[in-house]
Short mmCIF file of C-alpha atoms in Angstrom, two decimals:
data_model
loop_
_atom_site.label_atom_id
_atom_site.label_comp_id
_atom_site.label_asym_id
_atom_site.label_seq_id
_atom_site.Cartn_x
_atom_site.Cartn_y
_atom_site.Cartn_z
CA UNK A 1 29.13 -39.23 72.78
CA UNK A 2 31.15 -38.97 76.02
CA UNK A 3 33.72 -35.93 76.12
CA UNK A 4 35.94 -34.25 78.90
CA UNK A 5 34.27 -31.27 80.93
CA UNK A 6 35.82 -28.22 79.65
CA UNK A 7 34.46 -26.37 82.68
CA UNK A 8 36.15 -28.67 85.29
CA UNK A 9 38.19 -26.59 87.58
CA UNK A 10 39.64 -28.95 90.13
CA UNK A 11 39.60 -32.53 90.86
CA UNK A 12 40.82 -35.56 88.71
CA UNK A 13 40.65 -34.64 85.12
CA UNK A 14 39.97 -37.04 82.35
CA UNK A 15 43.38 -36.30 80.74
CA UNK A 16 46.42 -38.30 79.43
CA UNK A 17 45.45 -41.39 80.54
CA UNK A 18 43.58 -40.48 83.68
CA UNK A 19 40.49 -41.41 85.44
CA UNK A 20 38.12 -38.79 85.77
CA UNK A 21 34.75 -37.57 85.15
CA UNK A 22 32.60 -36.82 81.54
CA UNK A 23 30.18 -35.36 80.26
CA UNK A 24 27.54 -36.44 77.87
CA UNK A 25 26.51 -33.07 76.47
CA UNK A 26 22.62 -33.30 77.32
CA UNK A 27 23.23 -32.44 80.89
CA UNK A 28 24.74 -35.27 82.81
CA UNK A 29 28.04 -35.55 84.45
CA UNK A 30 29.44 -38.92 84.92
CA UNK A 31 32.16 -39.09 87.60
CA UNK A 32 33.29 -42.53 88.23
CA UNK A 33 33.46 -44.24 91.65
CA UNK A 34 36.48 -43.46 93.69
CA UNK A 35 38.52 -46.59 94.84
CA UNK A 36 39.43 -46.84 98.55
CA UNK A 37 35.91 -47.47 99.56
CA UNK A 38 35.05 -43.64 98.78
CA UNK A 39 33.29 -44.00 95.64
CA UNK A 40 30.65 -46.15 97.11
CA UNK A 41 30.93 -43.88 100.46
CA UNK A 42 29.57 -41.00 97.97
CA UNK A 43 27.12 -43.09 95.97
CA UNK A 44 25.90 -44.33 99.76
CA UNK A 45 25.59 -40.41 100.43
CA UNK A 46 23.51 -39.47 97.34
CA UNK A 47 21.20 -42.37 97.71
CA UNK A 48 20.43 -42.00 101.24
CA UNK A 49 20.41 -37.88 100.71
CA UNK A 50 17.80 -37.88 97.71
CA UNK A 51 15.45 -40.25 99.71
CA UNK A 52 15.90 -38.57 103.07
CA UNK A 53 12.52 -36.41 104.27
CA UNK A 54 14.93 -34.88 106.74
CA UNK A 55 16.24 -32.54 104.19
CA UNK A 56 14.01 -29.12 103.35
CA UNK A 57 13.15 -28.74 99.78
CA UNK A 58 14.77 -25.28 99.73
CA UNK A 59 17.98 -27.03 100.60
CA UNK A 60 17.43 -29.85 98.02
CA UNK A 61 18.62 -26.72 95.36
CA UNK A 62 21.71 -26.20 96.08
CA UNK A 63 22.85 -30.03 95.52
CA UNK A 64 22.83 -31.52 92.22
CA UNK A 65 20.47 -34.52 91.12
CA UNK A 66 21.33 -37.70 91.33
CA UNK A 67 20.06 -40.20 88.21
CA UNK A 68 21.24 -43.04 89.29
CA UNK A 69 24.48 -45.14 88.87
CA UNK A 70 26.02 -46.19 85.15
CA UNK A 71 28.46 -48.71 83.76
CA UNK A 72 31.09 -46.77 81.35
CA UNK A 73 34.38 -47.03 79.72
CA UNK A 74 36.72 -45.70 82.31
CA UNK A 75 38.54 -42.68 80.71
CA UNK A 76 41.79 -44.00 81.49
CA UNK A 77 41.26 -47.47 79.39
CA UNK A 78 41.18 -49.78 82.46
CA UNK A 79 37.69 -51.16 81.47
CA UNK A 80 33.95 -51.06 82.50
CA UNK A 81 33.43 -48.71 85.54
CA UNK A 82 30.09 -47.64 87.44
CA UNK A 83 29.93 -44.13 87.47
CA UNK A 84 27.43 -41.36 89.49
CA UNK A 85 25.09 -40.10 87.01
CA UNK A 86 24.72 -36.25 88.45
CA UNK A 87 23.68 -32.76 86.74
CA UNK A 88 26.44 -31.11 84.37
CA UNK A 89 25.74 -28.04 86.48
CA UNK A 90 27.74 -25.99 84.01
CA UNK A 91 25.79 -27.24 80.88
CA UNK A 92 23.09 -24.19 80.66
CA UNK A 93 25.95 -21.67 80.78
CA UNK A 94 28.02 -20.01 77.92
CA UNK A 95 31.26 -19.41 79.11
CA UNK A 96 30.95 -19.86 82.97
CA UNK A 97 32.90 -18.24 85.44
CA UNK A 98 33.18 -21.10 88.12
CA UNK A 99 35.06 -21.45 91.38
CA UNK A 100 35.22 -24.03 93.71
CA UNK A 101 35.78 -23.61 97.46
CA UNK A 102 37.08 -26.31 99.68
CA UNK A 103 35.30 -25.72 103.00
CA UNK A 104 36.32 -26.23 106.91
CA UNK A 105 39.64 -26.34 108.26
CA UNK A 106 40.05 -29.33 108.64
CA UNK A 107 39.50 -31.83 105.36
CA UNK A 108 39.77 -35.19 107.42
CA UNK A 109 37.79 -37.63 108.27
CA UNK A 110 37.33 -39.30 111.90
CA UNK A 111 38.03 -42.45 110.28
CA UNK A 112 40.98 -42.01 108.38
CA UNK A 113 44.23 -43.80 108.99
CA UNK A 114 47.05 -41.88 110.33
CA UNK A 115 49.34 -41.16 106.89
CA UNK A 116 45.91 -40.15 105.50
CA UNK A 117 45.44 -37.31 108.05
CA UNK A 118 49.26 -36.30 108.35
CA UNK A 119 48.96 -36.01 104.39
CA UNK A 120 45.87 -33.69 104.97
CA UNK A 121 46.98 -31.89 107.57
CA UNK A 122 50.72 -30.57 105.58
CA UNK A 123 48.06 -29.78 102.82
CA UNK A 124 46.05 -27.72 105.18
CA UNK A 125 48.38 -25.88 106.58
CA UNK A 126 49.98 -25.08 103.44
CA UNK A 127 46.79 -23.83 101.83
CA UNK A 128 44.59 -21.31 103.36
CA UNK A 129 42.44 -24.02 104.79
CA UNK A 130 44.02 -23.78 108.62
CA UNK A 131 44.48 -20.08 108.37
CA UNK A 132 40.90 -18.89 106.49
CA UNK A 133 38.70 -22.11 107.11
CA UNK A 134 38.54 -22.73 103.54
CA UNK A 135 40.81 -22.78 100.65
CA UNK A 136 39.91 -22.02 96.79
CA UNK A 137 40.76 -25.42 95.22
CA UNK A 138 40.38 -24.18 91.50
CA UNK A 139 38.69 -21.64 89.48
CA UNK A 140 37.92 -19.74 85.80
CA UNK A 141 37.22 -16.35 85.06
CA UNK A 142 35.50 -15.76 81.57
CA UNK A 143 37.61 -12.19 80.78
CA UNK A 144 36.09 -12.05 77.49
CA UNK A 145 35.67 -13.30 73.60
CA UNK A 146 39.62 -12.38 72.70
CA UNK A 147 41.18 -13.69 76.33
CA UNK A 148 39.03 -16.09 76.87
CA UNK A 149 39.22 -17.52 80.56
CA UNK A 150 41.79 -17.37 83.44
CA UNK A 151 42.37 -20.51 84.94
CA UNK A 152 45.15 -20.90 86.77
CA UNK A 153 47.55 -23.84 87.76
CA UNK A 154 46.84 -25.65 90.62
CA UNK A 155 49.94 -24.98 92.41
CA UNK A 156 49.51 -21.05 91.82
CA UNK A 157 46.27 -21.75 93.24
CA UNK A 158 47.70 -23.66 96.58
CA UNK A 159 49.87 -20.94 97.11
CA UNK A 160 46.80 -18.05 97.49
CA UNK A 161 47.26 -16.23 100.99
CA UNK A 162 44.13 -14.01 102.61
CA UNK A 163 44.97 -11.32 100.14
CA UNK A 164 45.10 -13.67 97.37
CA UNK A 165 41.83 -14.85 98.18
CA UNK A 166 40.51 -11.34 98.31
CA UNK A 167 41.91 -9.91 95.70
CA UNK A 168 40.16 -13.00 93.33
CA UNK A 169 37.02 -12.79 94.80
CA UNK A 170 37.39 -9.62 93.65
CA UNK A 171 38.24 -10.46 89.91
CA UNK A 172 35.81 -12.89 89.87
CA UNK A 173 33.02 -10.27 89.40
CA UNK A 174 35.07 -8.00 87.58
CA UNK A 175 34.86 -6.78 84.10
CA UNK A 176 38.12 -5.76 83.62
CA UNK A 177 39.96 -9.05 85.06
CA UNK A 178 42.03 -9.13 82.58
CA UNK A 179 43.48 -5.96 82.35
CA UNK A 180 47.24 -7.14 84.46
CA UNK A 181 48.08 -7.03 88.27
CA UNK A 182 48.80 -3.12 88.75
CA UNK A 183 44.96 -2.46 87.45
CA UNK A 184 42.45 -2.52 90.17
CA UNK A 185 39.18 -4.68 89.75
CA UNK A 186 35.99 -3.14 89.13
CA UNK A 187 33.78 -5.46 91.15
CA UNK A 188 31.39 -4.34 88.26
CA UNK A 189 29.08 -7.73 88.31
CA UNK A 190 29.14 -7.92 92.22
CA UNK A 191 26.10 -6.07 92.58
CA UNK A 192 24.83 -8.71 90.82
CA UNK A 193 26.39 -11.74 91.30
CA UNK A 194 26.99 -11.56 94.82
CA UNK A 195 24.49 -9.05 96.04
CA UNK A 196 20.45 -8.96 96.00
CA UNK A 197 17.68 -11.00 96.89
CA UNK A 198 18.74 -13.87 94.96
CA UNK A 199 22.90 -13.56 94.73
CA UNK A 200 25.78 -15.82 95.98
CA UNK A 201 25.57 -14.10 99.49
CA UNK A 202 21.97 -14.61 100.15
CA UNK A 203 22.25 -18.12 98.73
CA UNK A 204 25.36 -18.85 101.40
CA UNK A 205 23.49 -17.45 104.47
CA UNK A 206 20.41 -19.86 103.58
CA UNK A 207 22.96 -22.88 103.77
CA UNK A 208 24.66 -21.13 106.32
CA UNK A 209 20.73 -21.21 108.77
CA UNK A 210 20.91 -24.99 107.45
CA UNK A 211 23.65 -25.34 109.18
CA UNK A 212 23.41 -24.27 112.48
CA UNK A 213 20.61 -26.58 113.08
CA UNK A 214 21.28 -29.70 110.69
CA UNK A 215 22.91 -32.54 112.78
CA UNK A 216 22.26 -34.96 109.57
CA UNK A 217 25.84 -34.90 108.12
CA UNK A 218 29.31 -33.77 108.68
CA UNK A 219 30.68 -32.69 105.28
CA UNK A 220 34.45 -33.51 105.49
CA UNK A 221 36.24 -32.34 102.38
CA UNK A 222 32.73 -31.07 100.96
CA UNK A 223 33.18 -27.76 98.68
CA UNK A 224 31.06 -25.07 97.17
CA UNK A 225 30.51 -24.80 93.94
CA UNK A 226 30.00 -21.30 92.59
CA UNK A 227 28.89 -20.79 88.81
CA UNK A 228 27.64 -17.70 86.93
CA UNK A 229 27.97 -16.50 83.03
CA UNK A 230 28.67 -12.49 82.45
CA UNK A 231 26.47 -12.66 79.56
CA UNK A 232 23.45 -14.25 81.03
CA UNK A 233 24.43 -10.86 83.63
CA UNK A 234 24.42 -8.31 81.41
CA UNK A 235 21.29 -9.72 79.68
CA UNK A 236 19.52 -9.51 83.44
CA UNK A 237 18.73 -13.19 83.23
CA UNK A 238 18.15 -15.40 86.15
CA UNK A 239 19.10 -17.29 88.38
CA UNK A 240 22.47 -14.89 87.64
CA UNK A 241 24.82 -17.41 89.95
CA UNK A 242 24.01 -20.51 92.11
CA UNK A 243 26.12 -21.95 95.03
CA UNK A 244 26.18 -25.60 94.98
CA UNK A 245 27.68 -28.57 97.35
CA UNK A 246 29.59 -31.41 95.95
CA UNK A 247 32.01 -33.93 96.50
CA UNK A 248 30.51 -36.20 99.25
CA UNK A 249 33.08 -39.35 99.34
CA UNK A 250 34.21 -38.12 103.07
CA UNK A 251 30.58 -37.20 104.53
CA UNK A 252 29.87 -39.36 107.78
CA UNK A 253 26.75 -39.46 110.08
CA UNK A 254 26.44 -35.81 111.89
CA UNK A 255 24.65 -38.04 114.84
CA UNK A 256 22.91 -35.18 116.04
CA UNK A 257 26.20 -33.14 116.25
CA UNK A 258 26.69 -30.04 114.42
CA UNK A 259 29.06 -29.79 111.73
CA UNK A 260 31.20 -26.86 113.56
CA UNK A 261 34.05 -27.54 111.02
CA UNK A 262 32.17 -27.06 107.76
CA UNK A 263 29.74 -24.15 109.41
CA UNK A 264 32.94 -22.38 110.37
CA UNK A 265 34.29 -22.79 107.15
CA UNK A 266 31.71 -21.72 105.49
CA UNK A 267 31.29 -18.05 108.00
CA UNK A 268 34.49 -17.05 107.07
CA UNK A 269 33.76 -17.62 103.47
CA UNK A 270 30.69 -15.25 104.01
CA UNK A 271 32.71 -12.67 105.77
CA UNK A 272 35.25 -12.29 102.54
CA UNK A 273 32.24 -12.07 99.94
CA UNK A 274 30.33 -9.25 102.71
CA UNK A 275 33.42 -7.62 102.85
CA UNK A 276 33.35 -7.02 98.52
CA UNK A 277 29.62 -5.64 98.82
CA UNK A 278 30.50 -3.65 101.93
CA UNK A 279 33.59 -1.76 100.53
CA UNK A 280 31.76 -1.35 97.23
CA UNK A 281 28.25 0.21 99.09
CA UNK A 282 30.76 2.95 101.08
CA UNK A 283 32.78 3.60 97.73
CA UNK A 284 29.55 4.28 95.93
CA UNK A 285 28.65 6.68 99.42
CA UNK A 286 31.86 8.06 99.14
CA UNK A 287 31.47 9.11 95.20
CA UNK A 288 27.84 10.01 95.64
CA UNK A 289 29.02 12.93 98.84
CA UNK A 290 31.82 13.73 96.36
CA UNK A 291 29.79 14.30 93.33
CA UNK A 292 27.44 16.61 95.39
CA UNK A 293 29.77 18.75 97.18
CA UNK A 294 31.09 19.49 93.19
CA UNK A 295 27.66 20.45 92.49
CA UNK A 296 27.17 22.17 95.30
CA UNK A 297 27.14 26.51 94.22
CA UNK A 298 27.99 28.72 97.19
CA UNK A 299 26.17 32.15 96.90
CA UNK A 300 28.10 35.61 98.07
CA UNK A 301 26.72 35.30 101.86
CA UNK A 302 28.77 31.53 101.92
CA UNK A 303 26.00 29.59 101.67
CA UNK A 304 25.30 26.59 98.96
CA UNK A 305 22.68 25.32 97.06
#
């Protein structure tokens, strides 16, 4: 039985008539082909990308599999319609916090016509895309069992400036996220979530050494995908959040050219998540020197133990 993603953050929905992706329930995410020529521009991608022995197995991970290609009933009752078979990537999570990222600053393609790019570029400009190198296209944040999630519109979303951005980065490893805009966010699960060995930052500066050498692809209008569950946290299960790439119907030939505008993108996009662990390693230094100089006990000659 075919059903709407109720973890889709941005994108065409499946809703009041429209075309748009579905889910199966058993871990497979149907999203039907784009007209335009970009539908079979992305099914093109993911069949030349899963056979290609170009691309390390490490980086493999953080795209999701391809099945194959399927004939469905179009969501907005227009008929028959192939649709990409690809991995729910939300389906082994509880209540997901997800965001998705929009990377590069520029989300044109060489080829596109000239209303096409003039429609990107007022979109660009308006967004943080020009300004940041990437823009946050749509997100959730689990707050908890009474609140349930954040997810707001998409023209809230549009509007985020640098501080915006920073301030929900923030909230999105927060446990008190929902407490109202004068509270400040705990960055409680970023520790977690975007620190260690095996956290969102480590996971972006692998893609990001991908980068600098792969000349395979340009991903125009590609975006990150970033997915964790506070429970699955707080029960110390792994992986605790994975990065992934998707949306593909704009990726052209790199020939042997680096993809400057999505590896750009994608370094200031590091920079804002270092930032979070940075300011939250010199606020726990800055407790820690506080706590001791309260412990410290000065003797009668002035000196403290």
């Amino acid at each position: 039985m075919f059903k709407v993603p109720e973890h889709q953050v941005a994108g065409h929905k499946a809703i009041d008539g429209n075309l748009g992706p579905l889910i199966d329930g058993s871990g497979r995410f149907y999203k039907p082909l784009q007209d335009g020529g970009r539908g079979s521009k992305e099914l093109i991608f993911y069949e030349t990308f899963s056979s290609s022995t170009r691309v390390p197995d490490h980086i493999r991970r953080f795209f999701p599999v391809f099945y194959g290609t399927q004939q469905l009933e179009a969501s907005d009752g227009s008929g028959l319609c192939q649709h990409l078979v690809l991995q729910d990537l939300a389906s082994n999570l509880i209540n997901p916090s997800i965001m998705d990222v929009k990377i590069g600053s520029r989300t044109w393609y060489p080829e596109a016509s000239d209303n096409y790019i003039k429609r990107c570029l007022e979109k660009d400009i308006k967004t943080s895309t020009v300004s940041l190198g990437f823009r946050i296209s749509g997100l959730q944040i689990y707050e908890g069992e009474d609140s349930g999630f954040w997810k707001p519109e998409r023209n809230e979303v549009q509007c985020f400036t640098a501080d915006n951005v920073r301030l929900v980065l923030r909230k999105f490893v927060s446990s008190n996220s929902s407490a109202g805009p004068n509270v400040k966010p705990d960055c409680s699960f970023a520790s977690s979530v975007y620190g260690g060995s095996a956290g969102i930052l480590e996971q972006l500066l692998e893609l990001k050494a991908w980068f600098e050498d792969q000349t395979l692809y340009h991903f125009n209008s590609g975006s990150l995908l970033i997915l964790f569950d506070k429970e699955l946290v707080l029960e110390q299960r792994t992986p605790v959040a994975e990065v992934k790439l998707i949306d593909f119907a704009h990726v052209v030939e790199g020939k042997g050219v680096i993809d400057h505008n999505f590896l750009g993108g994608l370094c200031s996009f590091i920079k804002f998540v270092s930032e979070i662990l940075t300011n939250l390693k010199e606020s726990s230094t800055e407790a820690s020197f506080v706590e001791s100089e309260k412990n410290c006990i000065c003797t009668n000659n002035g000196n403290c133990q």
